[in-house]
Coordinates of N, CA, C and O in Angstrom, one line a residue:
M1 N 0.8 -1.2 0.1 CA 0.0 0.0 0.0 C 1.0 1.2 0.1 O 2.0 1.5 0.8
T2 N 0.8 2.2 -0.7 CA 1.5 3.4 -1.1 C 1.0 4.3 0.0 O 0.1 4.3 0.5
I3 N 1.7 5.6 0.2 CA 1.4 6.4 1.3 C 0.2 6.9 0.9 O -0.8 7.3 2.0
S4 N -0.2 7.4 -0.3 CA -1.4 8.0 -0.7 C -2.6 7.0 -0.5 O -3.7 7.5 -0.1
Q5 N -2.6 5.7 -0.7 CA -3.4 5.0 -0.5 C -3.8 4.6 1.0 O -4.7 4.6 1.5
W6 N -2.5 4.7 1.8 CA -2.8 4.8 3.3 C -3.6 5.7 3.8 O -4.7 5.5 4.4
E7 N -3.3 6.9 3.3 CA -4.2 8.3 3.9 C -5.4 8.4 3.2 O -6.5 8.9 3.9
N8 N -5.8 7.6 2.1 CA -7.1 7.4 1.6 C -7.9 6.5 1.8 O -8.9 6.1 1.2
A9 N -7.4 5.6 2.9 CA -8.1 4.3 3.0 C -9.5 4.5 3.7 O -10.2 3.2 3.6
E10 N -9.8 5.5 4.2 CA -11.3 5.7 4.9 C -12.0 5.5 3.6 O -12.1 6.4 2.8
R11 N -13.1 4.6 4.0 CA -14.2 4.7 2.8 C -15.4 5.2 3.4 O -16.6 5.4 2.4
R12 N -15.7 5.6 4.4 CA -17.0 5.9 4.9 C -17.0 7.7 4.7 O -15.9 8.6 5.0
G13 N -17.9 8.2 4.0 CA -17.8 9.7 3.8 C -18.8 10.5 4.6 O -19.2 11.4 4.2
R14 N -19.5 9.8 5.6 CA -20.2 10.4 6.7 C -19.8 10.2 8.1 O -19.1 9.3 8.4
P15 N -20.2 11.0 9.0 CA -19.9 10.9 10.4 C -20.2 9.5 11.0 O -21.6 9.1 10.8
R16 N -19.5 9.0 11.9 CA -20.1 7.7 12.3 C -20.3 7.9 14.0 O -19.5 8.8 14.6
A17 N -21.0 7.1 14.5 CA -21.5 7.3 16.0 C -21.2 5.9 16.6 O -21.5 5.0 16.0
R18 N -20.6 6.0 17.6 CA -20.5 4.7 18.6 C -21.9 4.3 19.2 O -22.0 4.9 20.3
L19 N -22.7 3.8 18.6 CA -24.2 3.7 19.1 C -24.2 2.3 18.7 O -23.9 1.4 17.9
H20 N -24.6 1.6 20.1 CA -24.8 0.2 20.4 C -26.2 -0.2 20.0 O -26.9 0.0 21.1
L21 N -26.3 -0.7 19.1 CA -27.9 -1.0 18.7 C -27.9 -2.7 18.5 O -27.2 -3.1 18.0
R22 N -29.2 -3.0 18.9 CA -29.5 -4.7 18.7 C -29.7 -4.7 17.2 O -30.2 -3.9 16.7
L23 N -29.0 -6.0 16.8 CA -29.5 -6.2 15.2 C -29.5 -7.7 15.1 O -29.2 -8.5 15.8
A24 N -30.1 -7.8 13.8 CA -30.2 -9.4 13.4 C -29.8 -9.3 12.1 O -30.2 -8.4 11.2
I25 N -28.8 -10.2 11.6 CA -28.4 -10.3 10.3 C -29.2 -11.5 9.8 O -29.2 -12.7 10.4
V26 N -30.0 -11.6 8.7 CA -30.5 -12.6 7.9 C -30.0 -12.8 6.9 O -29.8 -12.1 6.1
Y27 N -29.4 -14.1 6.7 CA -28.6 -14.6 5.4 C -29.7 -15.2 4.4 O -30.7 -15.4 4.8
P28 N -29.1 -15.4 3.3 CA -30.1 -15.7 2.2 C -30.1 -17.2 2.5 O -29.6 -18.0 3.2
Q29 N -31.2 -17.7 1.7 CA -31.7 -19.1 1.9 C -30.9 -20.0 1.3 O -30.1 -19.7 0.2
R30 N -30.3 -20.9 2.0 CA -29.4 -22.1 1.5 C -30.3 -23.3 0.9 O -31.2 -23.5 1.7
A31 N -29.5 -23.8 0.0 CA -30.3 -24.9 -0.6 C -30.2 -26.2 0.6 O -29.4 -26.4 1.1
G32 N -31.3 -26.7 0.7 CA -31.4 -28.0 1.5 C -31.6 -27.6 2.8 O -31.8 -28.3 3.8
V33 N -31.6 -26.1 3.2 CA -31.8 -25.8 4.6 C -33.2 -25.2 4.8 O -33.5 -24.3 4.0
P34 N -34.2 -25.5 5.5 CA -35.6 -24.9 5.5 C -35.5 -23.6 6.2 O -36.4 -23.0 5.9
V35 N -34.8 -23.2 6.9 CA -34.9 -22.1 7.7 C -33.7 -21.1 7.2 O -32.6 -21.5 7.1
R36 N -34.0 -19.7 6.9 CA -32.7 -18.8 6.6 C -31.9 -18.6 7.9 O -32.6 -18.4 9.0
P37 N -30.6 -18.9 7.9 CA -29.7 -18.5 8.9 C -29.9 -17.1 9.4 O -29.9 -16.3 8.7
I38 N -30.0 -16.8 10.7 CA -30.1 -15.5 11.7 C -29.0 -15.5 12.6 O -28.6 -16.3 13.4
Y39 N -28.2 -14.3 12.7 CA -27.3 -14.2 13.7 C -27.6 -12.8 14.4 O -28.1 -12.0 13.9
H40 N -27.9 -12.9 15.9 CA -28.1 -11.7 16.7 C -27.1 -11.2 17.4 O -26.0 -11.9 17.5
G41 N -26.8 -9.8 17.2 CA -25.7 -9.1 17.9 C -26.0 -7.7 18.2 O -27.2 -7.4 18.3
S42 N -24.8 -6.8 17.9 CA -25.1 -5.6 18.2 C -24.1 -4.7 17.2 O -22.9 -5.2 17.0
T43 N -24.2 -3.4 17.3 CA -23.3 -2.5 16.3 C -22.5 -2.2 17.4 O -22.5 -2.0 18.6
H44 N -21.1 -1.9 16.4 CA -20.1 -1.3 17.4 C -20.0 0.2 16.9 O -19.9 1.1 18.1
D45 N -20.1 0.4 15.8 CA -20.5 2.0 15.4 C -21.2 2.0 14.1 O -21.5 0.9 13.5
I46 N -21.8 3.1 13.9 CA -22.8 3.0 12.5 C -22.9 4.5 11.9 O -22.6 5.7 12.9
C47 N -23.3 4.6 10.8 CA -23.4 5.9 10.1 C -24.5 5.6 9.0 O -25.0 4.4 8.9
M48 N -24.8 6.6 8.4 CA -25.8 6.4 7.3 C -25.2 5.6 6.0 O -26.4 4.9 5.3
S49 N -24.1 5.3 6.0 CA -23.6 4.5 4.7 C -23.2 3.2 5.3 O -23.2 2.1 4.3
G50 N -23.2 2.8 6.4 CA -23.0 1.3 7.1 C -22.8 1.2 8.3 O -23.0 2.2 9.1
L51 N -22.1 0.2 9.0 CA -22.1 -0.2 10.2 C -20.9 -1.1 10.5 O -20.5 -1.7 9.5
S52 N -20.5 -1.1 11.6 CA -19.4 -2.3 11.9 C -20.1 -2.8 13.3 O -20.9 -2.2 14.2
M53 N -20.0 -4.0 13.7 CA -20.4 -4.9 14.6 C -19.4 -5.6 15.0 O -18.0 -6.1 14.5
L54 N -19.3 -6.2 16.2 CA -18.5 -7.0 16.9 C -19.2 -8.4 17.2 O -20.3 -8.6 17.3
A55 N -18.3 -9.5 16.9 CA -19.0 -10.8 16.9 C -17.9 -12.0 17.6 O -16.8 -11.5 17.3
E56 N -18.4 -12.8 18.3 CA -17.6 -13.8 18.7 C -17.1 -14.9 17.8 O -15.9 -15.3 18.0
E57 N -17.6 -15.0 16.6 CA -17.3 -15.7 15.6 C -17.1 -15.2 14.3 O -18.0 -14.0 14.2
N58 N -16.5 -15.5 13.3 CA -16.7 -15.0 12.0 C -17.9 -15.2 11.3 O -18.1 -16.4 10.9
V59 N -18.7 -14.2 11.2 CA -20.1 -14.2 10.7 C -20.0 -13.9 9.2 O -21.3 -13.5 8.4
F60 N -18.9 -13.4 8.5 CA -18.8 -12.8 7.4 C -19.7 -13.7 6.2 O -19.6 -15.0 6.1
H61 N -20.3 -13.0 5.2 CA -21.0 -13.8 4.2 C -20.6 -12.9 2.9 O -20.9 -11.8 3.1
E62 N -20.1 -13.5 1.9 CA -19.8 -13.0 0.6 C -21.2 -12.6 -0.1 O -21.9 -13.6 -0.5
G63 N -21.6 -11.5 -0.2 CA -22.8 -11.2 -0.8 C -23.8 -10.3 0.1 O -23.3 -9.8 1.2
E64 N -25.1 -10.2 -0.3 CA -26.1 -9.4 0.3 C -26.9 -10.2 1.6 O -26.9 -11.3 1.4
V65 N -27.1 -9.3 2.5 CA -27.7 -9.9 3.7 C -29.0 -8.8 4.1 O -28.6 -7.6 3.9
S66 N -29.8 -9.2 4.8 CA -30.9 -8.2 5.2 C -30.2 -8.0 6.8 O -30.0 -8.9 7.4
V67 N -30.3 -6.8 7.1 CA -29.9 -6.2 8.5 C -31.2 -5.5 9.1 O -31.8 -4.8 8.6
R68 N -31.6 -6.1 10.3 CA -32.6 -5.5 10.9 C -31.8 -4.9 12.3 O -31.4 -5.6 13.2
L69 N -32.3 -3.5 12.5 CA -31.6 -2.8 13.4 C -32.9 -2.2 14.3 O -33.8 -1.7 13.9
S70 N -32.9 -2.6 15.7 CA -33.7 -1.8 16.8 C -33.2 -0.4 17.1 O -32.0 -0.3 17.7
L71 N -33.8 0.6 16.6 CA -33.5 1.9 17.2 C -33.8 2.3 18.3 O -35.1 2.0 19.1
P72 N -33.4 3.3 19.2 CA -33.9 3.5 20.4 C -35.0 4.8 20.2 O -35.2 5.4 19.1
P73 N -35.9 4.6 21.1 CA -37.1 5.6 21.1 C -36.4 7.0 21.1 O -35.5 7.3 21.9
V74 N -37.3 7.8 20.2 CA -36.8 9.2 20.2 C -37.3 9.9 21.4 O -36.4 10.9 21.8
H75 N -38.4 9.5 22.1 CA -38.8 10.0 23.3 C -39.2 8.9 24.2 O -39.2 8.0 24.1
N76 N -39.1 9.2 25.7 CA -39.3 8.2 26.6 C -40.4 7.6 26.5 O -40.8 6.3 26.8
W77 N -41.5 8.2 26.0 CA -42.8 8.0 25.9 C -43.3 7.1 24.5 O -44.1 6.4 24.3
A78 N -42.4 7.2 23.7 CA -42.4 6.7 22.3 C -42.0 5.1 22.2 O -41.2 4.7 22.9
A79 N -42.6 4.5 21.3 CA -42.4 3.0 21.0 C -41.0 2.9 20.2 O -40.7 3.8 19.7
Q80 N -40.4 1.9 20.6 CA -39.2 1.4 20.0 C -39.6 1.1 18.5 O -40.4 0.4 18.2
K81 N -38.5 1.5 17.6 CA -38.7 1.3 16.0 C -37.6 0.3 15.6 O -36.5 0.3 16.2
A82 N -38.1 -0.4 14.7 CA -37.2 -1.4 13.9 C -37.0 -0.9 12.5 O -38.0 -0.5 12.0
I83 N -36.0 -1.1 11.9 CA -35.8 -0.9 10.4 C -35.0 -2.1 9.8 O -34.4 -2.8 10.6
T84 N -35.3 -2.2 8.5 CA -34.6 -3.2 7.8 C -33.9 -2.7 6.4 O -34.3 -1.5 6.1
A85 N -32.7 -3.2 6.4 CA -31.8 -2.8 5.0 C -31.3 -3.9 4.5 O -30.8 -4.8 5.4
R86 N -31.0 -3.8 3.1 CA -30.2 -4.5 2.6 C -28.7 -4.2 2.8 O -28.6 -2.9 2.6
A87 N -27.7 -5.0 2.9 CA -26.5 -4.7 3.0 C -25.3 -5.5 2.4 O -25.7 -6.8 2.4
L88 N -24.3 -5.3 2.4 CA -23.1 -5.8 1.7 C -22.2 -5.9 2.8 O -21.8 -5.0 3.4
M89 N -21.7 -7.3 3.1 CA -20.5 -7.4 4.2 C -19.2 -7.0 3.4 O -19.0 -7.6 2.3
T90 N -18.4 -6.0 4.1 CA -17.5 -5.3 3.2 C -15.9 -6.0 3.9 O -15.0 -5.8 3.4
Y91 N -15.8 -6.4 5.1 CA -14.8 -6.8 5.9 C -15.0 -7.8 7.1 O -16.1 -7.4 7.6
A92 N -14.1 -8.6 7.5 CA -14.3 -9.1 8.7 C -12.7 -9.6 9.2 O -12.1 -10.0 8.3
I93 N -12.5 -8.9 10.4 CA -11.1 -9.0 10.7 C -11.2 -9.4 12.1 O -12.0 -9.0 12.8
H94 N -10.4 -10.1 12.7 CA -10.1 -10.6 14.2 C -9.2 -9.6 14.9 O -8.1 -9.3 14.6
S95 N -9.8 -9.0 15.7 CA -9.1 -8.1 16.6 C -8.8 -8.6 17.9 O -9.6 -9.0 18.8
S96 N -7.4 -8.8 18.3 CA -7.0 -9.2 19.4 C -7.3 -8.5 20.5 O -7.4 -8.7 21.7
K97 N -7.0 -7.1 20.3 CA -7.5 -6.1 21.3 C -8.9 -6.3 22.0 O -9.2 -6.1 23.2
L98 N -9.9 -6.6 20.8 CA -11.2 -6.6 21.5 C -11.6 -8.1 21.6 O -12.8 -8.3 22.1
N99 N -10.7 -8.9 21.4 CA -11.2 -10.4 21.4 C -12.3 -10.8 20.6 O -13.2 -11.4 21.3
A100 N -12.4 -10.1 19.5 CA -13.9 -10.5 18.5 C -13.4 -10.2 17.4 O -12.4 -9.5 17.0
F101 N -14.3 -10.5 16.4 CA -14.2 -10.3 15.0 C -15.3 -9.0 14.6 O -15.9 -8.8 15.1
K102 N -14.3 -8.2 14.1 CA -15.2 -6.9 13.6 C -15.6 -7.0 12.2 O -14.8 -7.4 11.4
V103 N -16.8 -6.9 12.0 CA -17.5 -7.1 10.4 C -17.9 -5.7 10.1 O -18.6 -5.2 11.0
G104 N -17.6 -5.4 9.0 CA -18.3 -4.2 8.4 C -19.2 -4.5 7.2 O -19.3 -5.5 6.5
M105 N -20.2 -3.5 7.2 CA -21.4 -3.8 6.2 C -21.6 -2.3 5.8 O -21.6 -1.5 6.5
R106 N -21.8 -2.4 4.5 CA -22.3 -1.1 3.7 C -23.8 -1.2 3.2 O -24.4 -2.3 2.6
F107 N -24.7 -0.2 3.8 CA -26.1 -0.4 3.3 C -26.4 -0.2 1.8 O -25.6 0.5 1.1
Q108 N -27.2 -1.0 1.1 CA -27.4 -1.0 0.0 C -28.9 -0.1 -0.2 O -28.9 0.7 -1.2
E109 N -29.8 -0.5 0.5 CA -31.2 -0.2 0.4 C -31.8 -0.3 1.7 O -32.0 -1.3 2.3
F110 N -32.7 0.9 2.0 CA -33.5 0.7 3.2 C -34.9 0.5 2.7 O -35.5 0.9 2.0
E111 N -35.6 -0.4 3.5 CA -37.2 -0.8 3.5 C -37.9 0.4 4.2 O -37.6 1.1 5.0
E112 N -39.0 0.8 3.3 CA -39.9 1.7 3.9 C -39.1 3.2 4.1 O -38.6 3.7 3.6
D113 N -39.6 3.8 5.3 CA -39.0 4.9 6.0 C -37.7 4.8 6.9 O -37.4 5.6 7.7
G114 N -37.1 3.5 6.7 CA -35.7 3.2 7.3 C -34.6 4.2 7.4 O -34.2 4.4 8.5
K115 N -34.7 4.8 6.2 CA -33.4 5.9 6.2 C -33.8 6.9 6.9 O -33.0 7.6 7.7
A116 N -34.7 7.4 6.8 CA -35.2 8.6 7.6 C -35.3 8.3 9.0 O -34.8 9.3 9.9
L117 N -35.7 7.2 9.6 CA -35.7 6.8 11.0 C -34.2 6.7 11.4 O -33.9 7.0 12.6
L118 N -33.3 5.9 10.7 CA -32.0 6.0 11.2 C -31.2 7.3 11.2 O -30.5 7.6 11.9
Q119 N -31.6 8.3 10.3 CA -31.0 9.5 10.2 C -31.3 10.3 11.6 O -30.5 10.9 12.3
A120 N -32.8 10.2 12.0 CA -33.2 10.9 13.1 C -32.8 10.4 14.3 O -32.2 10.9 15.2
A121 N -32.3 8.9 14.5 CA -31.7 8.3 15.5 C -30.3 8.6 15.7 O -29.9 9.0 16.7
L122 N -29.5 8.7 14.5 CA -28.1 9.2 14.6 C -27.8 10.6 15.0 O -27.3 11.0 15.9
R123 N -28.8 11.5 14.5 CA -28.9 12.8 14.8 C -29.1 13.2 16.2 O -28.4 13.8 16.8
D124 N -30.0 12.2 16.8 CA -30.4 12.6 18.3 C -29.2 11.9 18.9 O -28.8 12.7 20.1
A125 N -28.6 10.9 18.9 CA -27.4 10.2 19.4 C -26.4 11.1 19.4 O -25.8 11.3 20.4
L126 N -26.0 11.8 18.2 CA -24.9 12.4 18.2 C -25.2 13.9 19.1 O -24.0 14.5 19.5
S127 N -26.4 14.5 18.9 CA -26.5 15.8 19.7 C -26.4 15.4 21.3 O -26.3 16.2 22.1
K128 N -26.7 14.2 21.8 CA -26.8 13.8 23.1 C -25.4 13.7 23.7 O -25.1 13.9 24.8
S129 N -24.6 13.1 22.7 CA -23.2 12.7 23.2 C -22.2 13.9 22.8 O -21.0 13.7 23.3
G130 N -22.5 14.7 21.9 CA -21.7 15.7 21.6 C -20.5 15.1 20.6 O -21.0 14.1 20.1
D131 N -19.4 15.6 20.3 CA -18.5 15.3 19.5 C -17.5 14.1 19.9 O -17.0 13.5 19.4
S132 N -17.7 13.8 21.1 CA -16.8 12.8 21.9 C -17.0 11.4 21.2 O -16.2 10.6 21.2
D133 N -18.2 11.2 20.8 CA -18.6 10.0 20.5 C -18.7 9.9 18.9 O -19.0 8.8 18.3
M134 N -18.4 10.8 18.3 CA -18.4 10.9 16.9 C -16.8 11.0 16.2 O -16.1 11.6 16.7
Q135 N -16.7 10.2 15.2 CA -15.6 10.2 14.5 C -15.8 10.7 13.0 O -16.6 10.0 12.4
L136 N -15.2 11.9 12.5 CA -15.7 12.0 11.4 C -14.6 11.3 10.1 O -13.5 11.1 10.6
A137 N -15.2 10.8 9.3 CA -14.4 10.0 7.9 C -13.1 11.2 7.6 O -13.3 12.2 7.7
N138 N -12.3 10.3 7.5 CA -10.9 11.0 6.9 C -10.1 12.0 8.0 O -9.5 12.6 7.5
D139 N -10.8 11.9 8.9 CA -10.0 12.8 10.1 C -9.0 11.5 10.8 O -9.3 10.8 11.6
R140 N -7.8 11.8 10.4 CA -6.6 10.8 10.6 C -5.7 11.7 11.7 O -4.5 11.2 11.6
S141 N -6.1 12.8 12.3 CA -4.9 13.4 12.9 C -4.4 12.7 14.0 O -3.3 12.9 14.4
G142 N -5.2 12.0 14.6 CA -4.5 11.1 15.8 C -4.1 9.8 15.5 O -3.7 9.1 16.3
T143 N -4.0 9.5 14.2 CA -3.7 8.1 13.7 C -2.1 7.8 13.8 O -1.3 8.9 13.4
V144 N -1.6 6.7 14.5 CA -0.3 6.5 14.4 C 0.0 5.5 13.4 O -0.7 4.5 13.2
R145 N 0.7 5.8 12.4 CA 1.2 5.5 11.3 C 2.7 4.4 11.4 O 3.2 5.0 12.1
P146 N 2.6 3.5 10.6 CA 3.9 2.8 10.6 C 5.0 3.6 9.9 O 4.5 4.5 9.2
N147 N 6.1 3.3 10.4 CA 7.4 4.3 9.8 C 7.3 4.5 8.3 O 7.6 5.6 7.9
D148 N 7.0 3.6 7.5 CA 7.0 3.5 6.2 C 5.8 4.4 5.5 O 5.7 4.6 4.4
S149 N 4.9 4.7 6.4 CA 3.6 5.4 6.1 C 3.6 6.8 6.5 O 2.3 7.4 6.6
Q150 N 4.4 7.3 7.0 CA 4.5 8.7 7.6 C 4.2 9.8 6.3 O 4.7 9.4 5.4
R151 N 3.5 10.7 6.6 CA 3.2 12.0 5.6 C 4.5 12.6 5.3 O 5.7 12.7 6.1
R152 N 4.8 12.7 4.0 CA 6.0 13.6 3.6 C 5.8 15.0 3.2 O 4.8 15.3 2.7
G153 N 6.8 15.9 3.6 CA 6.7 17.3 3.0 C 5.6 17.7 3.8 O 4.8 18.5 3.8

């Protein structure tokens, strides 16, 4: 990886929030299996373009999956909402620091008003937490790079 590739490796173009939402991943139907496999977990961080989650096992699937997210209620008296989106899993790595697999997904399409509901939930979460729980894409000011990847000039 060249220096310019390292510096431009961030793929999210939107602010992300460390918001831990319950989720279910519904995998495509497999031949000979009567029920579609489902994995239950929670998000590690999320933005409008995708999410990352932590899993005890490698749940990566090459191709499209359905993701069902439980959003926090906007008000204490409001009902909890759930949204569904089609997503592509983009990576799965094992983190020895977290002792878990970190799996990334990119949203492809939201069902019904899912996009608007997620936007509202993220806006609310970010306004409550301030900037401390938000990482802007391409903000690498605090990144420690290997010696061969330091900025030049």
